[in-house]
Amino acid sequence: MKKEEVFIFGHKNPDTDSICASLVSERLDKKNGWDCTVAKRLGKVNKETQYVLDYLHLEAPEMIDKVEEGQEVCLVDHNEFNQSIEGIEKAKILSVTDHHRIANFETSEPLYYTAKPYGCTCTILFEEYKRLGHEINKEEAILMASAIISDTLLLKSPTTTEHDKKALAELEKIAGMDIQEYGLNMLKAGTDLGDFSEAELVNLDAKNLDKDGNKFVIAQVNTVSIEDVLKRQKDLESAINSEIEKKGLQLFVFAITDILNSNSEIIALGNRTDAVEKAFDVKLENNRAFLPGVVSRKKQLLPDIDKNM
Amino acid sequence: MKKEEVFIFGHKNPDTDSICASLVSERLDKKNGWDCTVAKRLGKVNKETQYVLDYLHLEAPEMIDKVEEGQEVCLVDHNEFNQSIEGIEKAKILSVTDHHRIANFETSEPLYYTAKPYGCTCTILFEEYKRLGHEINKEEAILMASAIISDTLLLKSPTTTEHDKKALAELEKIAGMDIQEYGLNMLKAGTDLGDFSEAELVNLDAKNLDKDGNKFVIAQVNTVSIEDVLKRQKDLESAINSEIEKKGLQLFVFAITDILNSNSEIIALGNRTDAVEKAFDVKLENNRAFLPGVVSRKKQLLPDIDKNM
């Protein structure tokens, strides 16, 4: 691990925005004459992201699982330390580019921090390219477009902003491709859950959260058939209960999101499932509840659950 | 208190950057077509800032001491809740523009956050004007220049960056004035401490800090004669000990900064003065230590003391 390198990475259990934003940031830094930044990742590439990398014939960034004290790092697509790499508390954070709430984060020195309440980190990076007057090439356009499609479910998620729509429209032109067709194929690739064990499924896109010392997790998988995933409910619950035990969680919410119809079914376990019932004014039956119109963890799941924890 | 208004304010015990950045942000928002933001302040205007306001024939922003739940606010020149207004935890923070470390801060929703490791918040605002293509008028130029002069002690503080220098040079041209002469008069106005009681002096520019539940304060006054201030040491210590008792502090550091020669004498009291001795490798004598070349709380006092708390 060379000390002079600055690592750029997204959150644990990386999604398409985390991987694409780190790759795009590396490219953007180079355009700004800053050659020492290198994209990294904090976990396995999911199938949706693999679709993007295969499409572009790109290698995934190198995987790392901890950083040494004093390592210089740039965070994209997250800020909370419990979603970041082991050792982050003692790293030197030079910059953060993110579109999430700010929590469980602190530094001892001033830094660059750019957050905007957009649907996707790559939309913020898109605006940085524009601001700095850098041309966006086709590969960069497809990386950023893929992240926006992923985070906004093809602009259908309520997290979508006008900024994301504008960015995707312009990126589509540069990419010169039918973004609807490409995007649906990409999203569908991510819903192929057959290969994953239940233990892998509940960790695939899981966010570790902390409210005043109460630890909880909100995990999410995308699917084109909620019913198919629910066939594995019993084994999923065993996997979830292992996580609860292992991490000392108060609550584990597993959201199964239908990307075609924009609804979610959740499975909630732990001794604080009351927070979920209060948050959505539902009664869990068989540990489950159907949440019509809910697709966004950030906008629709997290704030209300967090408030009731 | 109208609900539709969005309050913009700097930190408690406002300094020139906090007041000027809130006034400039209000003007910048208006230029961007956002009419609902109103500058406020969280405390008494100090003499240095009063010099700026008098020079421009401007009223100080209205003083407020708490916000209601759900009040929309924009923070400038700070982020830590213990340096902000009463009720900030339940306010809706729309944006932060700041040049400090990030700590003791969290939101439940995404927001705009713009931090840069510059010497002054107004340098960041200056770059926003440029980025958005807005012209800077003479009044705005003097407000921003005053904040930069104050925070960087006329570009002599080690917190000064190339960005601050470039901004001040350009603002000087727009203001059409001799910035050295104006700046020195402004800084000197701030060193007139004669009117203040010792209790006022130790609170004039005091930052409340928190390291894992250990509360401490670093306060600072500027002077052209450290000796003059030290004549009041006994009464200053009584005032500091009252603060320690009242706020349950582990440590109170009072820095008396010589703005002409760029040195500080500190008075440290509390049961964790060892943190100061370790931080600067000094032995306190008569509760005091001389720190040659130290003028910046943010860059030279806070990080090392914080590390040893």
JSON list of N, CA, C and O in Angstrom, two decimals, chain B residues 65-85:
[
{"chain": "B", "resi": 65, "resn": "ASP", "atom": "N", "xyz": [-32.03, 33.66, 19.68]},
{"chain": "B", "resi": 65, "resn": "ASP", "atom": "CA", "xyz": [-31.36, 32.77, 20.64]},
{"chain": "B", "resi": 65, "resn": "ASP", "atom": "C", "xyz": [-31.90, 31.35, 20.64]},
{"chain": "B", "resi": 65, "resn": "ASP", "atom": "O", "xyz": [-31.37, 30.48, 21.34]},
{"chain": "B", "resi": 66, "resn": "LYS", "atom": "N", "xyz": [-32.95, 31.10, 19.85]},
{"chain": "B", "resi": 66, "resn": "LYS", "atom": "CA", "xyz": [-33.37, 29.70, 19.65]},
{"chain": "B", "resi": 66, "resn": "LYS", "atom": "C", "xyz": [-34.21, 29.59, 18.39]},
{"chain": "B", "resi": 66, "resn": "LYS", "atom": "O", "xyz": [-34.70, 30.59, 17.87]},
{"chain": "B", "resi": 67, "resn": "VAL", "atom": "N", "xyz": [-34.35, 28.37, 17.89]},
{"chain": "B", "resi": 67, "resn": "VAL", "atom": "CA", "xyz": [-35.24, 28.14, 16.74]},
{"chain": "B", "resi": 67, "resn": "VAL", "atom": "C", "xyz": [-36.26, 27.08, 17.11]},
{"chain": "B", "resi": 67, "resn": "VAL", "atom": "O", "xyz": [-36.00, 26.20, 17.93]},
{"chain": "B", "resi": 68, "resn": "GLU", "atom": "N", "xyz": [-37.45, 27.21, 16.51]},
{"chain": "B", "resi": 68, "resn": "GLU", "atom": "CA", "xyz": [-38.51, 26.24, 16.74]},
{"chain": "B", "resi": 68, "resn": "GLU", "atom": "C", "xyz": [-38.25, 24.96, 15.95]},
{"chain": "B", "resi": 68, "resn": "GLU", "atom": "O", "xyz": [-37.52, 24.96, 14.96]},
{"chain": "B", "resi": 69, "resn": "GLU", "atom": "N", "xyz": [-38.90, 23.90, 16.36]},
{"chain": "B", "resi": 69, "resn": "GLU", "atom": "CA", "xyz": [-38.80, 22.63, 15.65]},
{"chain": "B", "resi": 69, "resn": "GLU", "atom": "C", "xyz": [-39.24, 22.82, 14.20]},
{"chain": "B", "resi": 69, "resn": "GLU", "atom": "O", "xyz": [-40.26, 23.45, 13.93]},
{"chain": "B", "resi": 70, "resn": "GLY", "atom": "N", "xyz": [-38.47, 22.30, 13.27]},
{"chain": "B", "resi": 70, "resn": "GLY", "atom": "CA", "xyz": [-38.85, 22.37, 11.86]},
{"chain": "B", "resi": 70, "resn": "GLY", "atom": "C", "xyz": [-38.46, 23.65, 11.15]},
{"chain": "B", "resi": 70, "resn": "GLY", "atom": "O", "xyz": [-38.61, 23.77, 9.94]},
{"chain": "B", "resi": 71, "resn": "GLN", "atom": "N", "xyz": [-37.96, 24.64, 11.91]},
{"chain": "B", "resi": 71, "resn": "GLN", "atom": "CA", "xyz": [-37.50, 25.89, 11.29]},
{"chain": "B", "resi": 71, "resn": "GLN", "atom": "C", "xyz": [-36.43, 25.58, 10.23]},
{"chain": "B", "resi": 71, "resn": "GLN", "atom": "O", "xyz": [-35.48, 24.85, 10.51]},
{"chain": "B", "resi": 72, "resn": "GLU", "atom": "N", "xyz": [-36.57, 26.14, 9.05]},
{"chain": "B", "resi": 72, "resn": "GLU", "atom": "CA", "xyz": [-35.56, 25.94, 8.02]},
{"chain": "B", "resi": 72, "resn": "GLU", "atom": "C", "xyz": [-34.40, 26.91, 8.22]},
{"chain": "B", "resi": 72, "resn": "GLU", "atom": "O", "xyz": [-34.61, 28.10, 8.40]},
{"chain": "B", "resi": 73, "resn": "VAL", "atom": "N", "xyz": [-33.20, 26.36, 8.23]},
{"chain": "B", "resi": 73, "resn": "VAL", "atom": "CA", "xyz": [-32.02, 27.18, 8.51]},
{"chain": "B", "resi": 73, "resn": "VAL", "atom": "C", "xyz": [-30.88, 26.84, 7.54]},
{"chain": "B", "resi": 73, "resn": "VAL", "atom": "O", "xyz": [-30.81, 25.74, 7.00]},
{"chain": "B", "resi": 74, "resn": "CYS", "atom": "N", "xyz": [-30.00, 27.81, 7.34]},
{"chain": "B", "resi": 74, "resn": "CYS", "atom": "CA", "xyz": [-28.74, 27.61, 6.62]},
{"chain": "B", "resi": 74, "resn": "CYS", "atom": "C", "xyz": [-27.62, 28.04, 7.56]},
{"chain": "B", "resi": 74, "resn": "CYS", "atom": "O", "xyz": [-27.68, 29.13, 8.12]},
{"chain": "B", "resi": 75, "resn": "LEU", "atom": "N", "xyz": [-26.64, 27.19, 7.73]},
{"chain": "B", "resi": 75, "resn": "LEU", "atom": "CA", "xyz": [-25.52, 27.52, 8.60]},
{"chain": "B", "resi": 75, "resn": "LEU", "atom": "C", "xyz": [-24.34, 28.03, 7.77]},
{"chain": "B", "resi": 75, "resn": "LEU", "atom": "O", "xyz": [-24.05, 27.48, 6.72]},
{"chain": "B", "resi": 76, "resn": "VAL", "atom": "N", "xyz": [-23.71, 29.07, 8.27]},
{"chain": "B", "resi": 76, "resn": "VAL", "atom": "CA", "xyz": [-22.44, 29.50, 7.68]},
{"chain": "B", "resi": 76, "resn": "VAL", "atom": "C", "xyz": [-21.39, 29.51, 8.78]},
{"chain": "B", "resi": 76, "resn": "VAL", "atom": "O", "xyz": [-21.70, 29.69, 9.96]},
{"chain": "B", "resi": 77, "resn": "ASP", "atom": "N", "xyz": [-20.14, 29.29, 8.38]},
{"chain": "B", "resi": 77, "resn": "ASP", "atom": "CA", "xyz": [-18.97, 29.44, 9.28]},
{"chain": "B", "resi": 77, "resn": "ASP", "atom": "C", "xyz": [-19.01, 28.53, 10.52]},
{"chain": "B", "resi": 77, "resn": "ASP", "atom": "O", "xyz": [-18.32, 28.81, 11.50]},
{"chain": "B", "resi": 78, "resn": "HIS", "atom": "N", "xyz": [-19.81, 27.50, 10.51]},
{"chain": "B", "resi": 78, "resn": "HIS", "atom": "CA", "xyz": [-19.79, 26.53, 11.62]},
{"chain": "B", "resi": 78, "resn": "HIS", "atom": "C", "xyz": [-20.66, 25.36, 11.22]},
{"chain": "B", "resi": 78, "resn": "HIS", "atom": "O", "xyz": [-21.48, 25.43, 10.29]},
{"chain": "B", "resi": 79, "resn": "ASN", "atom": "N", "xyz": [-20.46, 24.24, 11.92]},
{"chain": "B", "resi": 79, "resn": "ASN", "atom": "CA", "xyz": [-21.40, 23.13, 11.77]},
{"chain": "B", "resi": 79, "resn": "ASN", "atom": "C", "xyz": [-21.68, 22.46, 13.11]},
{"chain": "B", "resi": 79, "resn": "ASN", "atom": "O", "xyz": [-22.74, 21.91, 13.30]},
{"chain": "B", "resi": 80, "resn": "GLU", "atom": "N", "xyz": [-20.77, 22.56, 14.06]},
{"chain": "B", "resi": 80, "resn": "GLU", "atom": "CA", "xyz": [-20.94, 21.82, 15.31]},
{"chain": "B", "resi": 80, "resn": "GLU", "atom": "C", "xyz": [-22.15, 22.35, 16.09]},
{"chain": "B", "resi": 80, "resn": "GLU", "atom": "O", "xyz": [-22.27, 23.55, 16.30]},
{"chain": "B", "resi": 81, "resn": "PHE", "atom": "N", "xyz": [-23.02, 21.43, 16.49]},
{"chain": "B", "resi": 81, "resn": "PHE", "atom": "CA", "xyz": [-24.26, 21.85, 17.15]},
{"chain": "B", "resi": 81, "resn": "PHE", "atom": "C", "xyz": [-23.99, 22.64, 18.43]},
{"chain": "B", "resi": 81, "resn": "PHE", "atom": "O", "xyz": [-24.75, 23.54, 18.78]},
{"chain": "B", "resi": 82, "resn": "ASN", "atom": "N", "xyz": [-22.92, 22.29, 19.15]},
{"chain": "B", "resi": 82, "resn": "ASN", "atom": "CA", "xyz": [-22.63, 23.02, 20.38]},
{"chain": "B", "resi": 82, "resn": "ASN", "atom": "C", "xyz": [-22.09, 24.43, 20.14]},
{"chain": "B", "resi": 82, "resn": "ASN", "atom": "O", "xyz": [-21.92, 25.19, 21.07]},
{"chain": "B", "resi": 83, "resn": "GLN", "atom": "N", "xyz": [-21.87, 24.78, 18.87]},
{"chain": "B", "resi": 83, "resn": "GLN", "atom": "CA", "xyz": [-21.51, 26.17, 18.55]},
{"chain": "B", "resi": 83, "resn": "GLN", "atom": "C", "xyz": [-22.69, 26.89, 17.88]},
{"chain": "B", "resi": 83, "resn": "GLN", "atom": "O", "xyz": [-22.59, 28.03, 17.47]},
{"chain": "B", "resi": 84, "resn": "SER", "atom": "N", "xyz": [-23.82, 26.16, 17.78]},
{"chain": "B", "resi": 84, "resn": "SER", "atom": "CA", "xyz": [-24.95, 26.70, 17.03]},
{"chain": "B", "resi": 84, "resn": "SER", "atom": "C", "xyz": [-26.09, 27.09, 17.98]},
{"chain": "B", "resi": 84, "resn": "SER", "atom": "O", "xyz": [-25.93, 27.15, 19.19]},
{"chain": "B", "resi": 85, "resn": "ILE", "atom": "N", "xyz": [-27.23, 27.34, 17.40]},
{"chain": "B", "resi": 85, "resn": "ILE", "atom": "CA", "xyz": [-28.35, 27.89, 18.16]},
{"chain": "B", "resi": 85, "resn": "ILE", "atom": "C", "xyz": [-29.08, 26.81, 18.96]},
{"chain": "B", "resi": 85, "resn": "ILE", "atom": "O", "xyz": [-29.06, 25.63, 18.59]}
]
